[in-house]
Tab-separated table of C-alpha atoms and ligand atoms in Angstrom:
chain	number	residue	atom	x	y	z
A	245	UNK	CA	14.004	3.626	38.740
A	246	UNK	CA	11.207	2.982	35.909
A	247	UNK	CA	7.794	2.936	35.592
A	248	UNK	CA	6.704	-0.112	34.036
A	249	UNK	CA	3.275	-1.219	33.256
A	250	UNK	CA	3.143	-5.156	33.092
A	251	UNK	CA	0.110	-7.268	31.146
A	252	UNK	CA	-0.604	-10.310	32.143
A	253	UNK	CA	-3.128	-12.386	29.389
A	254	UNK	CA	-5.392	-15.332	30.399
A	255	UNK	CA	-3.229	-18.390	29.903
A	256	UNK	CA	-0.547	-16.310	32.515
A	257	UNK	CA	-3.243	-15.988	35.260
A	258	UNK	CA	-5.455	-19.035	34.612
A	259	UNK	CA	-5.147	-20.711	38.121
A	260	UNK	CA	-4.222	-20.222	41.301
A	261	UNK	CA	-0.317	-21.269	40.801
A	262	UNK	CA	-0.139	-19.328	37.599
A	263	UNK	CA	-1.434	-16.451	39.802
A	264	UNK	CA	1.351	-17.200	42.679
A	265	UNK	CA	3.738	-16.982	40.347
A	266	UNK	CA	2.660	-13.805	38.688
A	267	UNK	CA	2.802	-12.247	42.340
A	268	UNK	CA	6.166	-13.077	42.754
A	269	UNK	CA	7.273	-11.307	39.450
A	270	UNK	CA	6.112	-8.147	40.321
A	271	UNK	CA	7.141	-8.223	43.951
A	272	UNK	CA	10.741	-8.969	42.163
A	273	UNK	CA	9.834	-6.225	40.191
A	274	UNK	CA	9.209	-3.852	43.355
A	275	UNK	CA	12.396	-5.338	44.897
A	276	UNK	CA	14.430	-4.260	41.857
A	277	UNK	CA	12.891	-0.795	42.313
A	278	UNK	CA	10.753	-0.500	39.550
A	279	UNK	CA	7.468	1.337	39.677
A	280	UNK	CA	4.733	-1.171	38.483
A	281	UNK	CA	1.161	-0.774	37.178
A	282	UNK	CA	-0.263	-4.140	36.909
A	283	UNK	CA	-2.991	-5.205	34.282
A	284	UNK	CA	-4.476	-8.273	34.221
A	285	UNK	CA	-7.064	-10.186	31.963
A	286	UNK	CA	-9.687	-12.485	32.818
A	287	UNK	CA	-8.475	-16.075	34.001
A	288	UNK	CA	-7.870	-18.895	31.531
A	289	UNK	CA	-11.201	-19.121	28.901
A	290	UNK	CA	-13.161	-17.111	31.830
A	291	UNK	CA	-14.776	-15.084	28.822
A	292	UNK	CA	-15.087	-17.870	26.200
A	293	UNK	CA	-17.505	-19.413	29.085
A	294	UNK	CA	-19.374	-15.923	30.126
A	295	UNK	CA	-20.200	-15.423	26.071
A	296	UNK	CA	-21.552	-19.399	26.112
A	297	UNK	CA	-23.581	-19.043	29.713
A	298	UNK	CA	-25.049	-15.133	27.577
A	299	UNK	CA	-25.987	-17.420	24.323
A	300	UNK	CA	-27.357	-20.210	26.324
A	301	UNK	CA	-29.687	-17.759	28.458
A	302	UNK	CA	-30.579	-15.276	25.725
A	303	UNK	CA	-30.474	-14.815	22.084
A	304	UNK	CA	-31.276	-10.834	22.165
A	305	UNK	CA	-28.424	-10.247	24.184
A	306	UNK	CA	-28.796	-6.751	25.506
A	307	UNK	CA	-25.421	-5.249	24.518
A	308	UNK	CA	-24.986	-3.107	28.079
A	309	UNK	CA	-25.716	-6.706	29.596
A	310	UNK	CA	-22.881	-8.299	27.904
A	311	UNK	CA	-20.538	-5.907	29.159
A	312	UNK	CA	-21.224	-5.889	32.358
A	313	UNK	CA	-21.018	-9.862	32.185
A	314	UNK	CA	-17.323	-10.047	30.769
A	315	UNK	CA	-15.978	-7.010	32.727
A	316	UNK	CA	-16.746	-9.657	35.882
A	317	UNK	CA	-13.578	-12.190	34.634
A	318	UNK	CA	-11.272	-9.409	35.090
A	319	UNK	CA	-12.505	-8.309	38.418
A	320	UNK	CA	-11.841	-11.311	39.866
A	321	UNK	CA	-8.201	-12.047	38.604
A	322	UNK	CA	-7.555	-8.527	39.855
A	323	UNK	CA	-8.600	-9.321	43.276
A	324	UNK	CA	-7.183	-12.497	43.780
A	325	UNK	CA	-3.978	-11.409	42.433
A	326	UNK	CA	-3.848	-8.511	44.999
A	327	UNK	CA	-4.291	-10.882	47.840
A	328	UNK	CA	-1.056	-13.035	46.691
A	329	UNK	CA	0.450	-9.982	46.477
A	330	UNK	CA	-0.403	-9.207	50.185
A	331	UNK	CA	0.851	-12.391	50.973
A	332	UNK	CA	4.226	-11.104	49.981
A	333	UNK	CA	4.163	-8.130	51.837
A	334	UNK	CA	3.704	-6.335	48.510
A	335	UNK	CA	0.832	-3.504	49.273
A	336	UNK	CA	-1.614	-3.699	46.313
A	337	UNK	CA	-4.855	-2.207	45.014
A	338	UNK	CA	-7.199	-3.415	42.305
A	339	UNK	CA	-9.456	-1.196	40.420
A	340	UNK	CA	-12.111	-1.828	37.747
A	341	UNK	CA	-11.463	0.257	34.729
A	342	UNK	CA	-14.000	2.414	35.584
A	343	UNK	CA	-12.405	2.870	39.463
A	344	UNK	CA	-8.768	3.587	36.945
A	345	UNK	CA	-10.747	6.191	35.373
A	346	UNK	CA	-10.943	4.601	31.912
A	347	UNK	CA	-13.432	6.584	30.123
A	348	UNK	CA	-15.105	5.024	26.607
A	349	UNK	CA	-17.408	6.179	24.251
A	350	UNK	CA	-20.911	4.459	24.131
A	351	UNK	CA	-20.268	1.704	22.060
A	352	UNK	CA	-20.839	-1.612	23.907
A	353	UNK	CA	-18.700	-4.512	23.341
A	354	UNK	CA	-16.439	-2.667	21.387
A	355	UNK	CA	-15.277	0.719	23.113
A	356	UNK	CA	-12.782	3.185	22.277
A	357	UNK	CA	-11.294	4.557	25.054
A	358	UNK	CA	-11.453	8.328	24.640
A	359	UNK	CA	-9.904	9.826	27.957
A	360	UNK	CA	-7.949	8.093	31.170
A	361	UNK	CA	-8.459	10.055	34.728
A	362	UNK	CA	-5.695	7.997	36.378
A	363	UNK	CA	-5.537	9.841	39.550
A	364	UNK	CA	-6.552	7.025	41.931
A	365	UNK	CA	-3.625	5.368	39.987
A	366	UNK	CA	-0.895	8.078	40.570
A	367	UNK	CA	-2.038	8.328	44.371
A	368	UNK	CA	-1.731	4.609	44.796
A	369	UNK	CA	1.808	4.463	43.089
A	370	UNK	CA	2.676	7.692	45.286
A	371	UNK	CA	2.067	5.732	48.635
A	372	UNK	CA	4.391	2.991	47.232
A	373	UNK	CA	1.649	0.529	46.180
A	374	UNK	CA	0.989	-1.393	43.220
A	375	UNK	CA	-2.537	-0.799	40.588
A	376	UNK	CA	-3.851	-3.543	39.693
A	377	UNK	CA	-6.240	-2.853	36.715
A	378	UNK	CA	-8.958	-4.693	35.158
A	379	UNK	CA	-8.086	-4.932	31.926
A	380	UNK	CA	-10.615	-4.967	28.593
A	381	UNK	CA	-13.131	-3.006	29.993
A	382	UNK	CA	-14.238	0.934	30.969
A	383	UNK	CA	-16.871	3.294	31.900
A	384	UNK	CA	-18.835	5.702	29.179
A	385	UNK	CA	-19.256	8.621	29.269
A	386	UNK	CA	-22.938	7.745	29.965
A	387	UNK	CA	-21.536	5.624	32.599
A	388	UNK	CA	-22.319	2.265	31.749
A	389	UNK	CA	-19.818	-0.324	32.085
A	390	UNK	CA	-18.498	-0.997	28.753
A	391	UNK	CA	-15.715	-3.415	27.122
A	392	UNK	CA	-13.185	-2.910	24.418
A	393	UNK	CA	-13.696	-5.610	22.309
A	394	UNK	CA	-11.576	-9.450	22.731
A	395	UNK	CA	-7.968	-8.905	23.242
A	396	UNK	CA	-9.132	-6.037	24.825
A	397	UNK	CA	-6.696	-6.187	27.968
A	398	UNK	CA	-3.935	-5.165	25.973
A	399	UNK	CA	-5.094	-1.973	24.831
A	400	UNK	CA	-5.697	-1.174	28.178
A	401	UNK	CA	-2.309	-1.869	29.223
A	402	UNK	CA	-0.795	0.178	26.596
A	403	UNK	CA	-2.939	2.863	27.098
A	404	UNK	CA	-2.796	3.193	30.714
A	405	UNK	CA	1.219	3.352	29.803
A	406	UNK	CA	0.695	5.852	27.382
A	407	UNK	CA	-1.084	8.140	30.061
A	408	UNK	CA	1.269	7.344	32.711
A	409	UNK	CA	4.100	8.299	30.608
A	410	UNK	CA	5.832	4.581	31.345
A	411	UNK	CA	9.625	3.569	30.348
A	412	UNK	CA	7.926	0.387	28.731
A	413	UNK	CA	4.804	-1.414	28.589
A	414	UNK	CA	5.623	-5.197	29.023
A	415	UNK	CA	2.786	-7.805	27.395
A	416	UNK	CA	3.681	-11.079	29.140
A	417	UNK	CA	1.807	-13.834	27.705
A	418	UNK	CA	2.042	-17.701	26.707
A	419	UNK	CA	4.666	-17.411	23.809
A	420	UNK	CA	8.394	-15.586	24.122
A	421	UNK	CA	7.573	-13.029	21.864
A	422	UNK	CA	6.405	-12.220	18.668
A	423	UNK	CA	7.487	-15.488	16.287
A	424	UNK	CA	7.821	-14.909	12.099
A	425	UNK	CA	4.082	-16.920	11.573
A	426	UNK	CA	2.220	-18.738	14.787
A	427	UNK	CA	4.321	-21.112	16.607
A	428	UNK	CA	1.568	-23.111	17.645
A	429	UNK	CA	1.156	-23.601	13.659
A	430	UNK	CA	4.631	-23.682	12.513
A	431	UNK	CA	6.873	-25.027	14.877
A	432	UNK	CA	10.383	-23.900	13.852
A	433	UNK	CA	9.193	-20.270	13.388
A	434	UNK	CA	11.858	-18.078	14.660
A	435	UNK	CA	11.042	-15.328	17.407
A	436	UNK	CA	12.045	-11.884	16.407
A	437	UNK	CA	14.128	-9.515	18.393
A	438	UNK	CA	12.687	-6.320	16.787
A	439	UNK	CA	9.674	-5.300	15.202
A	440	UNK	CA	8.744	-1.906	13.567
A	441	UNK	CA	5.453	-0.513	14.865
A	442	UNK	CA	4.440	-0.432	10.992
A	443	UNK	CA	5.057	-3.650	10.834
A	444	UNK	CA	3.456	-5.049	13.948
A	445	UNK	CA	-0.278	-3.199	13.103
A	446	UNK	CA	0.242	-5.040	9.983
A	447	UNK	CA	1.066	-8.708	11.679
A	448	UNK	CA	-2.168	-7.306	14.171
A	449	UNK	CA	-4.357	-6.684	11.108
A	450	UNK	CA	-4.246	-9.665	9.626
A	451	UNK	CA	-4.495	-12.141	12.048
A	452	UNK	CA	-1.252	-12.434	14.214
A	453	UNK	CA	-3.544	-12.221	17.801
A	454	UNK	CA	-0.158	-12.309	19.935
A	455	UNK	CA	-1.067	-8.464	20.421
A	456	UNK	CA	-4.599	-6.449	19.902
A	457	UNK	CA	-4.493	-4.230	16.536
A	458	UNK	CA	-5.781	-1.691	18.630
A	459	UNK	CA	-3.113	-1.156	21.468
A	460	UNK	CA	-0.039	-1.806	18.628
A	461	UNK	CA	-2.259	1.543	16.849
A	462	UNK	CA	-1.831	2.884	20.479
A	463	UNK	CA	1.553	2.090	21.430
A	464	UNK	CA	2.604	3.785	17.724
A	465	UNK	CA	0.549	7.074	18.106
A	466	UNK	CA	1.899	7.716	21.821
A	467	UNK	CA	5.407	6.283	21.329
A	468	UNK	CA	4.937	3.955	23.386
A	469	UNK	CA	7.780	0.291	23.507
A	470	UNK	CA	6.811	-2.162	24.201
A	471	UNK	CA	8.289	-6.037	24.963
A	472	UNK	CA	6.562	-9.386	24.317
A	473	UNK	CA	7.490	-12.108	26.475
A	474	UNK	CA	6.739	-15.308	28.324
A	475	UNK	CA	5.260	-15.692	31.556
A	476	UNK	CA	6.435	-19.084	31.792
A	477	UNK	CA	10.118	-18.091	31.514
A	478	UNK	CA	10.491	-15.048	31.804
A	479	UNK	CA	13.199	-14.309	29.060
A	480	UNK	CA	13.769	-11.173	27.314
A	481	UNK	CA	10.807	-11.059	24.257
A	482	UNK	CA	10.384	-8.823	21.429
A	483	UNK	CA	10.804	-5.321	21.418
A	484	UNK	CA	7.995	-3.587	19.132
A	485	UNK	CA	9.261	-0.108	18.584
A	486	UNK	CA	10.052	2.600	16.070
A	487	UNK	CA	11.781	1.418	13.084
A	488	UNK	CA	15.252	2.661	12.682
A	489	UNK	CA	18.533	2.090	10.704
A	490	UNK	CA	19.890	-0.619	13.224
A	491	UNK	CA	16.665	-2.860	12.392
A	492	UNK	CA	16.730	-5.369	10.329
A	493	UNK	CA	14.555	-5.456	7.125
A	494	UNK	CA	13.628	-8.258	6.718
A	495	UNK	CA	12.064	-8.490	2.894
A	496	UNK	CA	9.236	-11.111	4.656
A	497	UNK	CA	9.326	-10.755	8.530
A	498	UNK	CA	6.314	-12.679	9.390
A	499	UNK	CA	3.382	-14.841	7.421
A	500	UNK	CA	-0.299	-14.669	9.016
A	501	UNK	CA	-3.771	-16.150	9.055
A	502	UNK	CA	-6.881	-14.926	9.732
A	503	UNK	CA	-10.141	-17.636	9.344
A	504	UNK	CA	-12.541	-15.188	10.780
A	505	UNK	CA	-13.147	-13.484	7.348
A	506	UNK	CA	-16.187	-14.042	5.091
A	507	UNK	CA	-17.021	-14.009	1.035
A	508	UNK	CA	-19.769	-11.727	-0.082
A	509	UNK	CA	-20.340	-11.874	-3.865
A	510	UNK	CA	-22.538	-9.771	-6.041
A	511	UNK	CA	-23.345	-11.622	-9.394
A	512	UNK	CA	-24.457	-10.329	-12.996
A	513	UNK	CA	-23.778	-6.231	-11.898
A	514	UNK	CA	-24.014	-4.273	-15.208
A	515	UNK	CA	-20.338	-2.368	-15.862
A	516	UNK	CA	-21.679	1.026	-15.929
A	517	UNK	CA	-20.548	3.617	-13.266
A	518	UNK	CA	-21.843	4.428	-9.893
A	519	UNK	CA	-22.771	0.456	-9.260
A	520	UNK	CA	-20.047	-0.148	-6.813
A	521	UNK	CA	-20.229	3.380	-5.107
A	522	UNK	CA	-24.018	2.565	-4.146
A	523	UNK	CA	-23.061	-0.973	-3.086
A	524	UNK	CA	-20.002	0.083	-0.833
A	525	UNK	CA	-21.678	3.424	0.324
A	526	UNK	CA	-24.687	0.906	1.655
A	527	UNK	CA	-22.044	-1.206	3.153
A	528	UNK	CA	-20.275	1.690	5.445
A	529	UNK	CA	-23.958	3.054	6.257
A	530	UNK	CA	-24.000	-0.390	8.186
A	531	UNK	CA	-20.346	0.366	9.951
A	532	UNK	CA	-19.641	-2.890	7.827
A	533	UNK	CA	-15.895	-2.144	7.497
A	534	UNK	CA	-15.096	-3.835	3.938
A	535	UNK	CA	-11.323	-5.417	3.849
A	536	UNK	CA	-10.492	-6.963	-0.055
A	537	UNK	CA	-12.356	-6.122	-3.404
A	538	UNK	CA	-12.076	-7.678	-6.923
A	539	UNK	CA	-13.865	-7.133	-9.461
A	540	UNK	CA	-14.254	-9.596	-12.560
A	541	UNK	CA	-13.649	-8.172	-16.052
A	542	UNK	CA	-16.684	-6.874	-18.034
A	543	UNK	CA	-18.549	-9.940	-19.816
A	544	UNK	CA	-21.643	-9.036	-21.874
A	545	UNK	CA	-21.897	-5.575	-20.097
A	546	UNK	CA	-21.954	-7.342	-16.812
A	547	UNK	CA	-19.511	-7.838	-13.932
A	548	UNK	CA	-19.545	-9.603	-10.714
A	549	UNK	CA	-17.968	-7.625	-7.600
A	550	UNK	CA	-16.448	-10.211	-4.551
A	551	UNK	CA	-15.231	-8.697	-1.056
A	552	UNK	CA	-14.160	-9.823	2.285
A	553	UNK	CA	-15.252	-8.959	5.418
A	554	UNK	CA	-15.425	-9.773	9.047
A	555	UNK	CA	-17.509	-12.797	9.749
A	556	UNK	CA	-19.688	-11.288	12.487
A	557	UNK	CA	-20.281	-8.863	9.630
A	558	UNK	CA	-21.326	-11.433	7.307
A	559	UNK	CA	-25.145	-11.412	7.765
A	560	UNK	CA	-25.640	-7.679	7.475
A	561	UNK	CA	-23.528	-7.438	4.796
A	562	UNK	CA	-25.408	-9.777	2.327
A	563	UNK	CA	-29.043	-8.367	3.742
A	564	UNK	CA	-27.508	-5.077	2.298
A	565	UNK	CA	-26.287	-6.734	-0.881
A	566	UNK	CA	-29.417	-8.950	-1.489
A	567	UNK	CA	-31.845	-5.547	-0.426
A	568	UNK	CA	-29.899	-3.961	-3.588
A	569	UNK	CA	-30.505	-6.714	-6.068
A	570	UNK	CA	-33.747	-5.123	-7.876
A	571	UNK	CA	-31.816	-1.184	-7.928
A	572	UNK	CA	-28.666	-2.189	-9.088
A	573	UNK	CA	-30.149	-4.732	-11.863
A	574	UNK	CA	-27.776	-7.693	-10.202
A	575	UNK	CA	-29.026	-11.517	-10.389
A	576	UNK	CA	-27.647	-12.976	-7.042
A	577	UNK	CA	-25.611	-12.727	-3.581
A	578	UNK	CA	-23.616	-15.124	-2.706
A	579	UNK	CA	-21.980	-15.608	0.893
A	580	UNK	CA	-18.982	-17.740	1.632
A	581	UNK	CA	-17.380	-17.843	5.421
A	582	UNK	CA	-14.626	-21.041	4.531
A	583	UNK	CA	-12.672	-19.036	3.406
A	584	UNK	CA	-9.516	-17.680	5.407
A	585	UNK	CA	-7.130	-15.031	4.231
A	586	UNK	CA	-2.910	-15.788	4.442
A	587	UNK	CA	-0.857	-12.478	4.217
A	588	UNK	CA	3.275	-11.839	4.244
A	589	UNK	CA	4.155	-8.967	5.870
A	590	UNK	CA	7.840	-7.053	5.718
A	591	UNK	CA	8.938	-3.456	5.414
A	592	UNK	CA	11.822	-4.637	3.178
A	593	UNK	CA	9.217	-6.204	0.251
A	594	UNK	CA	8.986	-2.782	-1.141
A	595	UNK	CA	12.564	-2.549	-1.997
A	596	UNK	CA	12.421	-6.505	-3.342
A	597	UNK	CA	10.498	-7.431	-6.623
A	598	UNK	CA	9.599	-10.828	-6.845
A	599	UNK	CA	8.066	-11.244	-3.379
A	600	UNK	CA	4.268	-11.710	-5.127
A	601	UNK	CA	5.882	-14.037	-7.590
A	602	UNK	CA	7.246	-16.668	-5.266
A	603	UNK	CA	3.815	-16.201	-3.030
A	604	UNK	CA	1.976	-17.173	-6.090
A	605	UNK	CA	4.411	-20.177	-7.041
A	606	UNK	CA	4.920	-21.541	-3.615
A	607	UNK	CA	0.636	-21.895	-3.037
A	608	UNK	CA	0.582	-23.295	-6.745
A	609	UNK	CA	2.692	-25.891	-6.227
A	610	UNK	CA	0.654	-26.797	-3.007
A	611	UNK	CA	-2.329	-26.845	-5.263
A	612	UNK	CA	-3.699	-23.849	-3.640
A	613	UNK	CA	-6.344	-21.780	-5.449
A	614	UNK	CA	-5.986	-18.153	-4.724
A	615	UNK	CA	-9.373	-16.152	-4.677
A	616	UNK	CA	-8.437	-12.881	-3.968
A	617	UNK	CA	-5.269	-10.911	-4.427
A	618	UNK	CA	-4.242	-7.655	-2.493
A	619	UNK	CA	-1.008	-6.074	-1.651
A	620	UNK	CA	0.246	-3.052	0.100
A	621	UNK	CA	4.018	-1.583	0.448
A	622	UNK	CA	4.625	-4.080	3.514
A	623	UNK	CA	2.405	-6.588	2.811
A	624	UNK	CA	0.666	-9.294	0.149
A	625	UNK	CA	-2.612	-10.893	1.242
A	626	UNK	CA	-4.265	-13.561	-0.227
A	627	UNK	CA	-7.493	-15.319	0.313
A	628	UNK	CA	-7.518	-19.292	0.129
A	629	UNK	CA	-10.228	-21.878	1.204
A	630	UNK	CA	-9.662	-22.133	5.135
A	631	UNK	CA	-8.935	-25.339	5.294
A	632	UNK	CA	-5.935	-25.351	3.213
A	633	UNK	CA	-4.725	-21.866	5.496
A	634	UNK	CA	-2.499	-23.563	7.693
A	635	UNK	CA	-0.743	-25.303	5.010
A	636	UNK	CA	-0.339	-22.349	3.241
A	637	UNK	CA	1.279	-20.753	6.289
A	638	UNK	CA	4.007	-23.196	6.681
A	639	UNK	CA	4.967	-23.955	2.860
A	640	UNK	CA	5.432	-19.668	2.886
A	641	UNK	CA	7.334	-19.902	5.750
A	642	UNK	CA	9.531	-22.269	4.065
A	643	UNK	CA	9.718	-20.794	0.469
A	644	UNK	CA	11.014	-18.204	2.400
A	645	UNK	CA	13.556	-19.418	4.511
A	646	UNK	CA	12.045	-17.532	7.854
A	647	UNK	CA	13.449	-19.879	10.187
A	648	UNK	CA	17.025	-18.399	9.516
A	649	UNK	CA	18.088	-15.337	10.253
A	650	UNK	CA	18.714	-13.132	7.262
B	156	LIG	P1	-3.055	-13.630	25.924
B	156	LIG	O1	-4.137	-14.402	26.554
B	156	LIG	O2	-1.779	-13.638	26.701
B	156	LIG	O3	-3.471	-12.255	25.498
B	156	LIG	P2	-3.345	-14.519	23.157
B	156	LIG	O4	-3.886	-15.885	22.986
B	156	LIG	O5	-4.239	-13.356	22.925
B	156	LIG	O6	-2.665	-14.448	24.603
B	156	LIG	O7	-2.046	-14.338	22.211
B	156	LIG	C1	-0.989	-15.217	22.267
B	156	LIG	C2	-1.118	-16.248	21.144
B	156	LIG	O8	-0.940	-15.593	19.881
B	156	LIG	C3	-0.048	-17.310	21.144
B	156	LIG	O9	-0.398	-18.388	21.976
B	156	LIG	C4	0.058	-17.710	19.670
B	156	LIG	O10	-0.580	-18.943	19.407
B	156	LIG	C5	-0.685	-16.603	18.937
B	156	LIG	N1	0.059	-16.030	17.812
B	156	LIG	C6	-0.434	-15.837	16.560
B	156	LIG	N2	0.514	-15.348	15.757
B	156	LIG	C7	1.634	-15.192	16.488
B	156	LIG	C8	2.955	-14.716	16.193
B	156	LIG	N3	3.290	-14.279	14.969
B	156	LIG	N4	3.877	-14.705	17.195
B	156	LIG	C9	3.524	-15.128	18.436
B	156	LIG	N5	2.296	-15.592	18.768
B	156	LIG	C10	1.359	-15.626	17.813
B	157	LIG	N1	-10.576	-11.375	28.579
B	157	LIG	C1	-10.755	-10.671	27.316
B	157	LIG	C2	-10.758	-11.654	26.166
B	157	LIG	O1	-10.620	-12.847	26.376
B	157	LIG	C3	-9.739	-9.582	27.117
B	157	LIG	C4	-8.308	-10.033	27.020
B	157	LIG	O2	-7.964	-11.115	27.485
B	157	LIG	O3	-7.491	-9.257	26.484
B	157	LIG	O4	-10.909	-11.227	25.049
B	158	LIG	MG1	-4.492	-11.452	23.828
């Protein structure tokens, strides 16, 4: 017998059939004699529509208020899915995250989850029921209700398995795993049987959404598997796990896109040291959290400094630039958000010259400008206009032969 904790995202609970059939997993799971701890997120695009009904009634947006608007999606898939479950003779209990004992720090709409009390989970799973948890949200320690940020659910999931000591944490969801780019993007993308935690945080990080950054950073710390799969069918997924000798490595295991990033420029900087410190240290005062950097060779004694960051960061990050203009002796700020940033990630590129090469070759022959260069030992980013992203996604995937197995 196992205890396995079992995600279910929006798309797998988004009406009332999709619901039905989600009850009759876990009551198959039950049969089978499996402990289960349920998560669920909010139904369909429940939150898309609560974040449009908060922007249409307010544009101050109290932060505590917007939690306590999007923990109400989960709440009700968590209900309704313990009444199908009753309907199968399958004794249930939902709990909010705060009822799970989910305890946060005090940052709204984007929580870290500090501690889990998960005794009236243990008690329930004692009497031979099943939790079902709220995903995505929590209670600080100044008890508000707070949430962990979109894609939150999963992080939940992983760390309620993480405290509960579960065999596996299953993410079931509206793909069959995690694919080598987007399938939705590139059709013939191959789904991958393993995937090194290292490697997954990197796919995370830069733009693969299939699983939050947060619960793969999770899931590594506490050892925790976990397996991808389809709600729809129900086959085996991907197992994302410690890397060992009997994974493959892959030189490029996966290509991703992320259009959410911005283009902050700093023009006419004189080369002279400290310039950048004062920029950057002004930049993390603001908890702007700064991804790419490049920095154009000295012209004249002057330099212009570029870097990427998150687009809801975008507006405080060129007030601080622009505020700095007259100190640092710079002549302008310019901001960019069409741009979109492609990346290759594989833990067998640092063994394999030539990887940036063919990148470079493969978007040149596609006519596709590259802005901004960086690379780490698993992975090569690059940033390119957005709209030519998804283009530049599927000629990599091809240039690389990732629909074959290697
Ligand atoms: P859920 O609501 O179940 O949490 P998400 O929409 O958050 O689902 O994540 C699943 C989506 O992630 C898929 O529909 C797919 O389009 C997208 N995705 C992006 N990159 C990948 C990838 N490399 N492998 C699988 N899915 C991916
Ligand atoms: N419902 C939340 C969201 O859409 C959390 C989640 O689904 O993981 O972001
Ligand atoms: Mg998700």
């Amino acid at each position: 017998m196992s205890l396995v904790v079992q995600k279910f995202g929006g798309t797998s609970v988004a009406d009332s059939d999709r619901i039905r059939a989600v009850a009759d997993h876990v009551a198959r799971s039950r049969r089978a004699g499996d402990d289960v701890v349920v998560v669920v997120s909010a139904m369909g695009k429940t939150t898309d529509e609560l974040v449009r009904l908060a922007a249409e009634v307010s544009f101050t947006q109290p932060t505590r208020e917007v939690d306590m608007l999007l923990s109400a999606g989960e709440r009700i898939t968590m209900a309704l899915l313990c009444m199908a479950l009753a309907d199968l003779e399958v004794t249930a209990q939902s709990f909010t995250g705060s009822q799970a004992g989910i305890i946060t720090d005090n940052v709204h709409t984007r929580a870290k989850i500090i501690e889990i009390r998960a005794e009236r989970l243990l008690a329930t799973l004692a009497s031979g029921g099943v939790p079902v948890v709220a995903g995505f949200q929590g209670v600080s320690t100044d008890r508000n209700i707070t949430t962990l940020g979109r894609g939150g659910s999963d992080t939940t999931a992983v760390a309620l398995a993480a405290t509960l000591h579960a065999d596996v944490c299953e993410i079931y969801t509206d793909v069959s795993g995690v694919y080598s780019a987007d399938p939705r993007i590139v059709p013939e993308a191959r789904k991958l049987a393993r995937v090194s935690y290292d490697e997954m945080l990197e796919i995370a990080a830069t733009g693969g959404r299939v699983l939050s950054l947060r619960s793969v950073e999770f899931a590594r710390n506490h050892h925790v598997p976990l397996h991808v799969r389809s709600s729809f069918t129900w086959e085996p997924g991907t197992w994302v796990d410690k890397e060992d000798e009997t994974m493959e490595q892959a030189v490029v295991t996966a290509i991703t896109h992320d259009a959410t990033e911005a283009k902050v420029t700093v023009a006419g900087l004189p080369d002279r040291p400290g310039v950048a410190a004062r920029l950057f240290r002004a930049l993390a005062d603001r908890n702007v959290s700064v991804d790419m950097i490049v920095q154009n060779a000295s012209l004249d004694g002057t330099t212009a400094i570029s870097f990427t960051v998150p687009g809801f960061d975008l507006a405080v990050s060129t007030e601080v630039s622009e505020a700095l203009i007259p100190e640092l002796g710079a002549t302008g700020v310019t901001s960019d958000s069409n741009v979109a940033r492609v990346s290759l990630v594989g833990a067998g590129m640092k063994t394999h010259p030539g990887v940036t090469a063919l990148t470079f070759e493969t978007l040149a022959k596609e006519g596709i400008n590259i802005e901004m260069i960086s690379t780490s030992t698993i992975r090569i980013s690059c940033v390119v206009r957005a709209d030519c992203a998804e283009t530049a996604v599927r000629v990599l995937h091809t240039a690389f032969d990732l629909a074959n197995p290697s």
